[in-house]
PDB file of C-alpha atoms in Angstrom:
ATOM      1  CA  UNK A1321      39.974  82.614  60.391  1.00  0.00           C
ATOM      2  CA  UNK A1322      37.015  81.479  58.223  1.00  0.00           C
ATOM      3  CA  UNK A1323      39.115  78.213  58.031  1.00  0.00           C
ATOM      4  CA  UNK A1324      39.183  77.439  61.337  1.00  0.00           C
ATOM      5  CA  UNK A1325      42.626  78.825  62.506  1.00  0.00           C
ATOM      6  CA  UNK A1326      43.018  80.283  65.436  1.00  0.00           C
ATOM      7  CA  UNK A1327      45.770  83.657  64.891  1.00  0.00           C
ATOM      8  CA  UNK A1328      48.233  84.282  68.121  1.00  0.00           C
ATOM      9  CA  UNK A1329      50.540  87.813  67.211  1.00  0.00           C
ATOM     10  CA  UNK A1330      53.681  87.575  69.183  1.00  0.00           C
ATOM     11  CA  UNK A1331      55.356  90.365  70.728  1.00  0.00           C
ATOM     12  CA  UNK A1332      58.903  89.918  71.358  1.00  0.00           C
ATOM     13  CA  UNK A1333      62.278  91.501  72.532  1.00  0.00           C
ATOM     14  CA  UNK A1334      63.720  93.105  69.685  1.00  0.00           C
ATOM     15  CA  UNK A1335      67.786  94.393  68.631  1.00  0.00           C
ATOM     16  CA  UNK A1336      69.490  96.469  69.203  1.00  0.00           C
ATOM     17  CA  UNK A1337      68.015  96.504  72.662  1.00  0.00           C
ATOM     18  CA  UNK A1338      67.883  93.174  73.194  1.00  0.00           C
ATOM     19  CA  UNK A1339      70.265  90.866  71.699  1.00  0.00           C
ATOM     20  CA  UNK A1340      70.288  86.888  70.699  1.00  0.00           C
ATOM     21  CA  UNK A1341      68.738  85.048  72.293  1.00  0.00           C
ATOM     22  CA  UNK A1342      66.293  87.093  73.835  1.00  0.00           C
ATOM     23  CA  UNK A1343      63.558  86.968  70.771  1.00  0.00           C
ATOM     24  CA  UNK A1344      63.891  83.176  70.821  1.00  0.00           C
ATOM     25  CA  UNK A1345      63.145  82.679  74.015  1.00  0.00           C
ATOM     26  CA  UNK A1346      60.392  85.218  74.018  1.00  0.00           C
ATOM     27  CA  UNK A1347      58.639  83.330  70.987  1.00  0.00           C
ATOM     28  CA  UNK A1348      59.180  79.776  72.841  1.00  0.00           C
ATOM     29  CA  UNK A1349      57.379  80.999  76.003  1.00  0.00           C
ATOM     30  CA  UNK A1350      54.563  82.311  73.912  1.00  0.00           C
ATOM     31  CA  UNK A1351      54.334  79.104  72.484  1.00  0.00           C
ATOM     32  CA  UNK A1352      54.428  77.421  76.247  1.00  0.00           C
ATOM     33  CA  UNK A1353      51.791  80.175  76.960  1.00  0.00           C
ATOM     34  CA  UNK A1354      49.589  79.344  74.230  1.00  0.00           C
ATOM     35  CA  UNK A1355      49.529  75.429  74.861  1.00  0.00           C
ATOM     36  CA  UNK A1356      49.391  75.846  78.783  1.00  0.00           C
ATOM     37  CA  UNK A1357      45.998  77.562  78.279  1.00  0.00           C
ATOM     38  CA  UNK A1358      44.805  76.223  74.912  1.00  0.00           C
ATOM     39  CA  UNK A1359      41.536  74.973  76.600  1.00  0.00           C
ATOM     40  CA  UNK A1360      40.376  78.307  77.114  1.00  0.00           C
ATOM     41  CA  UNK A1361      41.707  79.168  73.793  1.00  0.00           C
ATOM     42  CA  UNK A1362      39.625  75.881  72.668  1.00  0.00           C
ATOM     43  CA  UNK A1363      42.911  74.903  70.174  1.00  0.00           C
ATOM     44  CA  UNK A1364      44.524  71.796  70.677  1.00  0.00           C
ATOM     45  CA  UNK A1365      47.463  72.008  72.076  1.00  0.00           C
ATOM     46  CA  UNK A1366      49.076  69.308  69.885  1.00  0.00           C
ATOM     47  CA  UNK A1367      48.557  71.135  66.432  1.00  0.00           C
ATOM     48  CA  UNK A1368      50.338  74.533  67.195  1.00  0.00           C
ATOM     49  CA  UNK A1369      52.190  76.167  63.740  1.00  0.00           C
ATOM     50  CA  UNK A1370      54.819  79.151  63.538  1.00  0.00           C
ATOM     51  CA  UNK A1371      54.409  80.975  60.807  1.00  0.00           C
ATOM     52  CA  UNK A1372      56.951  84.149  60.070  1.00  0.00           C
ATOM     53  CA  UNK A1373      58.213  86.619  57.487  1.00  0.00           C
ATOM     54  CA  UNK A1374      61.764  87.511  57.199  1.00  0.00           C
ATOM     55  CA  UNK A1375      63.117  88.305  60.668  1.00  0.00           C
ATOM     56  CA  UNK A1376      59.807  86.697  61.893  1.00  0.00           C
ATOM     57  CA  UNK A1377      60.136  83.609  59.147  1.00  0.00           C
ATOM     58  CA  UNK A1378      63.959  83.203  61.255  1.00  0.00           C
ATOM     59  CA  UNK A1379      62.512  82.950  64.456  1.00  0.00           C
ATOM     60  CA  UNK A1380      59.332  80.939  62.953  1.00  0.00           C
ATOM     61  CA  UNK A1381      61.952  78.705  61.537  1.00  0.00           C
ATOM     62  CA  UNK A1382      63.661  78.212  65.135  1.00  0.00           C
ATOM     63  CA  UNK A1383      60.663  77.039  66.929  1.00  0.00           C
ATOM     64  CA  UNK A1384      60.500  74.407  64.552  1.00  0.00           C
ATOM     65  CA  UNK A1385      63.985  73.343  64.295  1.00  0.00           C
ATOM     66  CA  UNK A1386      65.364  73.896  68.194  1.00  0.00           C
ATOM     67  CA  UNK A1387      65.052  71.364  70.246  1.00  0.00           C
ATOM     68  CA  UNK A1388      62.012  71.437  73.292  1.00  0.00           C
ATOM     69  CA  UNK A1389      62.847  73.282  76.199  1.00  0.00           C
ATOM     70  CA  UNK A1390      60.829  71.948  78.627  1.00  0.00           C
ATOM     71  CA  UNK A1391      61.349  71.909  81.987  1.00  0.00           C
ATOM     72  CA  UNK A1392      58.342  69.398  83.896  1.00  0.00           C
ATOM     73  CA  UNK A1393      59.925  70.438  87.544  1.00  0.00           C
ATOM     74  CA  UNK A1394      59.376  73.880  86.643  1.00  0.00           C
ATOM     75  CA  UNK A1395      57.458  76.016  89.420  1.00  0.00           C
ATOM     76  CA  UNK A1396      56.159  78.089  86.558  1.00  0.00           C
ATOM     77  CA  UNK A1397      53.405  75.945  85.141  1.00  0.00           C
ATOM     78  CA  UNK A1398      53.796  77.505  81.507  1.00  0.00           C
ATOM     79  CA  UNK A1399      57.649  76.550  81.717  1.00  0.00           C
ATOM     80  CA  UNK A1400      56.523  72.780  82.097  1.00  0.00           C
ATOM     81  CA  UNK A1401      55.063  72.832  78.593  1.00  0.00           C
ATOM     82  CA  UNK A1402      56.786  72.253  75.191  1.00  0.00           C
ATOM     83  CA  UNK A1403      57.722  75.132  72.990  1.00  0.00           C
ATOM     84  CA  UNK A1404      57.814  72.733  69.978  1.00  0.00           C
ATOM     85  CA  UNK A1405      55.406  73.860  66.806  1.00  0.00           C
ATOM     86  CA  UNK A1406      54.464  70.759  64.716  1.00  0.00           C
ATOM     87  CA  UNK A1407      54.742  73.591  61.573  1.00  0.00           C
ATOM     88  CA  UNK A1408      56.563  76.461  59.826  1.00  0.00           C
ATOM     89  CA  UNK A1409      55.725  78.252  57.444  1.00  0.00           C
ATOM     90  CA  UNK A1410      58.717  80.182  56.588  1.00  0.00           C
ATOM     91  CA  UNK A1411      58.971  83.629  54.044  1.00  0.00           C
ATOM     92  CA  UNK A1412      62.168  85.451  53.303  1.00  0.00           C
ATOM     93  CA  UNK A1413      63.745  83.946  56.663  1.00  0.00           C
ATOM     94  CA  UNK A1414      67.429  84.310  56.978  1.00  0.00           C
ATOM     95  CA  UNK A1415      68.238  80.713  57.527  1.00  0.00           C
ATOM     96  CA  UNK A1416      72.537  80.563  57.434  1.00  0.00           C
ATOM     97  CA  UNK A1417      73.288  83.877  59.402  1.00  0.00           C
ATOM     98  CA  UNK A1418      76.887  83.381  58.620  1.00  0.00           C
ATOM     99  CA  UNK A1419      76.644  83.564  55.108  1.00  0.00           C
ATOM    100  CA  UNK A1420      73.821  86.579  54.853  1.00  0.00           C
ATOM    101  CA  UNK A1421      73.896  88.829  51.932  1.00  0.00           C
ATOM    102  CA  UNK A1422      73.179  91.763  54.498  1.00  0.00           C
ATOM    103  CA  UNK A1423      74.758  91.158  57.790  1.00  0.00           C
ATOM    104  CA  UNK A1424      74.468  94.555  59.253  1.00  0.00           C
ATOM    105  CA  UNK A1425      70.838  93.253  61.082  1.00  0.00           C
ATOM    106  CA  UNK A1426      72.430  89.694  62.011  1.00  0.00           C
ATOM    107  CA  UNK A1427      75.409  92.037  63.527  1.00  0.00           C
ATOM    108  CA  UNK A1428      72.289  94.135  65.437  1.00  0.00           C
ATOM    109  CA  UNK A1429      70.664  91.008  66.606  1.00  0.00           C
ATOM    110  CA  UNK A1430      73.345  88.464  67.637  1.00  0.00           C
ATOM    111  CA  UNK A1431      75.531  92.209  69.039  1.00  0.00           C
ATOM    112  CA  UNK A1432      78.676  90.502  67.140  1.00  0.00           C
ATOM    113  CA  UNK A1433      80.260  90.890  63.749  1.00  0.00           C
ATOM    114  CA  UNK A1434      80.180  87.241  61.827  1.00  0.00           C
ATOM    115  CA  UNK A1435      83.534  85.355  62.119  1.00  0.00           C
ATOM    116  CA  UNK A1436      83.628  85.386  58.558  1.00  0.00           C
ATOM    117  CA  UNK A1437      84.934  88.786  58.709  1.00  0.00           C
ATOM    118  CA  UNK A1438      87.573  88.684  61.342  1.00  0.00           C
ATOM    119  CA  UNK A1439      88.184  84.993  63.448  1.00  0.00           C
ATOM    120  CA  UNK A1440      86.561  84.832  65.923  1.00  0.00           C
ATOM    121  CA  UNK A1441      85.167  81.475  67.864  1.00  0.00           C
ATOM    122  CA  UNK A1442      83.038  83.132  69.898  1.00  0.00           C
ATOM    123  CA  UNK A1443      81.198  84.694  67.129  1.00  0.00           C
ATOM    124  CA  UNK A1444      81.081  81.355  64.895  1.00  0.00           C
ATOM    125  CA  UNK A1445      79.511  79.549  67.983  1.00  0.00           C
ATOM    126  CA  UNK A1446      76.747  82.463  68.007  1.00  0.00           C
ATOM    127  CA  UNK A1447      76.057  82.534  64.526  1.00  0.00           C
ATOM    128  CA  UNK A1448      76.147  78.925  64.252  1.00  0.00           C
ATOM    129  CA  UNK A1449      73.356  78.569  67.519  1.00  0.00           C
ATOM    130  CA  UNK A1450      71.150  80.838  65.791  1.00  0.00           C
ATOM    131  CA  UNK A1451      70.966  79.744  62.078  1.00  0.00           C
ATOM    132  CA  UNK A1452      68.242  77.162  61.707  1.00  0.00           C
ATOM    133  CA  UNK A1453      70.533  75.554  58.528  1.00  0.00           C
ATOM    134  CA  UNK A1454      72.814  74.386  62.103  1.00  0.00           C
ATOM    135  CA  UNK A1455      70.183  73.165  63.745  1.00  0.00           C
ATOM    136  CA  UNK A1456      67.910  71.329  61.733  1.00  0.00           C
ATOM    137  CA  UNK A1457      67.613  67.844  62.598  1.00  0.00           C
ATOM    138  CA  UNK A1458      65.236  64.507  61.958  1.00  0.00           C
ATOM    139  CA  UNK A1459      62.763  65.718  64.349  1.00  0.00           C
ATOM    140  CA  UNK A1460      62.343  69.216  63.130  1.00  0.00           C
ATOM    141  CA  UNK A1461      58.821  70.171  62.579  1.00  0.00           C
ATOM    142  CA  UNK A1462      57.306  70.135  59.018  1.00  0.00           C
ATOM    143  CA  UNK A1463      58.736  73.206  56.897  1.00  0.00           C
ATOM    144  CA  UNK A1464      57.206  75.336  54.319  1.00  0.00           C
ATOM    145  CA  UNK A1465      59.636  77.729  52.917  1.00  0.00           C
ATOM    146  CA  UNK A1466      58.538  80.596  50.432  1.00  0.00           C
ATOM    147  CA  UNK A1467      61.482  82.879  49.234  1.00  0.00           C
ATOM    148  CA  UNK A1468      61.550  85.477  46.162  1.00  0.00           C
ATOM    149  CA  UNK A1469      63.961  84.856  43.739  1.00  0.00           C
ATOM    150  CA  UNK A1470      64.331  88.296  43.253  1.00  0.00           C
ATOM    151  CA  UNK A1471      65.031  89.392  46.978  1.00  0.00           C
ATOM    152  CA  UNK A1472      67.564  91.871  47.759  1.00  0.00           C
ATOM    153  CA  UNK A1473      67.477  91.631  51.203  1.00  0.00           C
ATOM    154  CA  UNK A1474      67.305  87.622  51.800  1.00  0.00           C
ATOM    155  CA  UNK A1475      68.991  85.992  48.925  1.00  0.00           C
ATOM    156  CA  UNK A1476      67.164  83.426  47.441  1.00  0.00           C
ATOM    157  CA  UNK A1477      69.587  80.929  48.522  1.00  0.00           C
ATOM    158  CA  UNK A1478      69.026  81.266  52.169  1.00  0.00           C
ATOM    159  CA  UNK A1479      65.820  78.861  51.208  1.00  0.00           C
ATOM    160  CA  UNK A1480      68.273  76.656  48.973  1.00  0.00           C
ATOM    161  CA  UNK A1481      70.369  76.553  52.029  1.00  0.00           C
ATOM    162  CA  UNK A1482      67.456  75.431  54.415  1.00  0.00           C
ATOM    163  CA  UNK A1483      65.919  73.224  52.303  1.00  0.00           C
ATOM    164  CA  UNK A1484      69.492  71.064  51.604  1.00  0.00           C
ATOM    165  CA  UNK A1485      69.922  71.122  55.592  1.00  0.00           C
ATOM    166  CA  UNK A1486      66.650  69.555  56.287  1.00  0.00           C
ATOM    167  CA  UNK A1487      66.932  67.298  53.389  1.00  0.00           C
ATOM    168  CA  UNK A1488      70.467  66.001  54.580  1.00  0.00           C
ATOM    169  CA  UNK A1489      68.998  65.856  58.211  1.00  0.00           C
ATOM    170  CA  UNK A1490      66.037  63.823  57.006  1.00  0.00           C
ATOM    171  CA  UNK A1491      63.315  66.802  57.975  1.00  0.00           C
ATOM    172  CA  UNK A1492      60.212  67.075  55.528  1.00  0.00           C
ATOM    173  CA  UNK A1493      60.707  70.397  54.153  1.00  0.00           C
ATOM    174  CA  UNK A1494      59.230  72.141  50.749  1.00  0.00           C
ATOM    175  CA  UNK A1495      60.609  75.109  49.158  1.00  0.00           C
ATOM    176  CA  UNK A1496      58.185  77.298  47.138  1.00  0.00           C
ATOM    177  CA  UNK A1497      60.208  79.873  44.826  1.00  0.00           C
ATOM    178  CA  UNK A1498      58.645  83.077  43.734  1.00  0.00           C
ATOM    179  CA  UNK A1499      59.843  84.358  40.909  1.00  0.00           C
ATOM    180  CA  UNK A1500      60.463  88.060  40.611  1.00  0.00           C
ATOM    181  CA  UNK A1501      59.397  88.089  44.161  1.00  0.00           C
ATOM    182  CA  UNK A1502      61.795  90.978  46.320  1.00  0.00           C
ATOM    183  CA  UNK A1503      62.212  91.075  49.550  1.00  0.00           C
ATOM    184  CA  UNK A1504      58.105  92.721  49.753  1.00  0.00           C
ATOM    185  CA  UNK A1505      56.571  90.179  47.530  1.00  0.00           C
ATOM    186  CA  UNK A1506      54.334  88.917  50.723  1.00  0.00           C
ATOM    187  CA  UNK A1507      52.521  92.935  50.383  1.00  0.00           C
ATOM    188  CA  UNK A1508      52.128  91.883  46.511  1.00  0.00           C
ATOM    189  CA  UNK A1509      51.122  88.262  46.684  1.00  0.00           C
ATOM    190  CA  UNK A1510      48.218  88.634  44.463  1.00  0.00           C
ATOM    191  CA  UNK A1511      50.775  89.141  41.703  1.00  0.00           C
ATOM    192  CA  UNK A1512      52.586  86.299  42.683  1.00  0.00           C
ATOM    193  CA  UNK A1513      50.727  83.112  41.811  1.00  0.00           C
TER     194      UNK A1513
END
């Protein structure tokens, strides 16, 4: 805040309630909220960042990676405006749901076992839409990635993994490792340098 940013906390939908792709879209339309009334907010609407840790860092990573939704013949006003972010900032995301150490919270989310463990096309398709390393492209939004090395929970590679995908896909992307970090190391940053 003493920087100058301007802090929006998102509420969204949440498993096992509420399955993929409910949290996406709830995240995108509080981005569309945000830049519909960023006068009042006095932001510009043109400099809007995600930034997320672990399940938070996945969605994070989605706003900057899906393409805009948009919709200018909306009746809803907020609809009409983009739900791109022009930056992520990305800790201990799962970024390749498929291949997540610990699937039991993709299973909650996406309300499907990964293919991996029985085939299953429907389930590839799902996993596929909602892992950022699948949908990364040129035009993805600048990303920041910060993983532990040490995390039990979100493997290390997950951030290997993201940061190859928006390498291939031509996407500016920077990985920061932290070593000995676990899955908590954002509660102990000051012993992180």
């Amino acid at each position: 805040l003493e920087a100058g940013y301007t802090l929006f906390v998102v509420n969204h939908r949440a498993a096992p309630r509420f399955r993929y792709p409910a949290a996406v879209e709830d995240v995108q339309r509080a981005v569309r909220f945000v830049r519909y009334h960023a006068a009042e907010y006095r932001i510009d609407p043109d400099r809007i960042g995600a930034v997320g840790y672990s399940s938070g860092g996945h969605l994070a990573l989605l706003l900057g990676v899906l393409p805009d939704t948009a919709d200018p013949s909306d009746i809803d006003p907020v609809d009409r405006m983009s739900s791109r972010v022009q930056g992520v900032v990305a800790s201990a995301a799962p970024a390749d749901l498929e291949n997540q150490e610990d699937d039991m919270p993709m299973v909650s989310f996406l309300g499907m076992p990964p293919a991996s463990r029985r085939p299953d096309p429907v389930a590839a398709e799902v996993y596929q839409s909602a892992s950022p390393v699948a949908r990364v492209s040129r035009t993805s939004a600048p990303l920041l990635l910060i993983y532990g090395d040490a995390d039990e929970i979100v493997r290390f590679s997950q951030g290997v993994s993201m940061l190859a995908a928006a390498e291939e896909a031509g996407a500016p992307a920077r990985l920061i490792r932290v070593p000995g970090g676990d899955h908590r190391f954002g509660a102990s940053v000051g012993s992180h340098p």
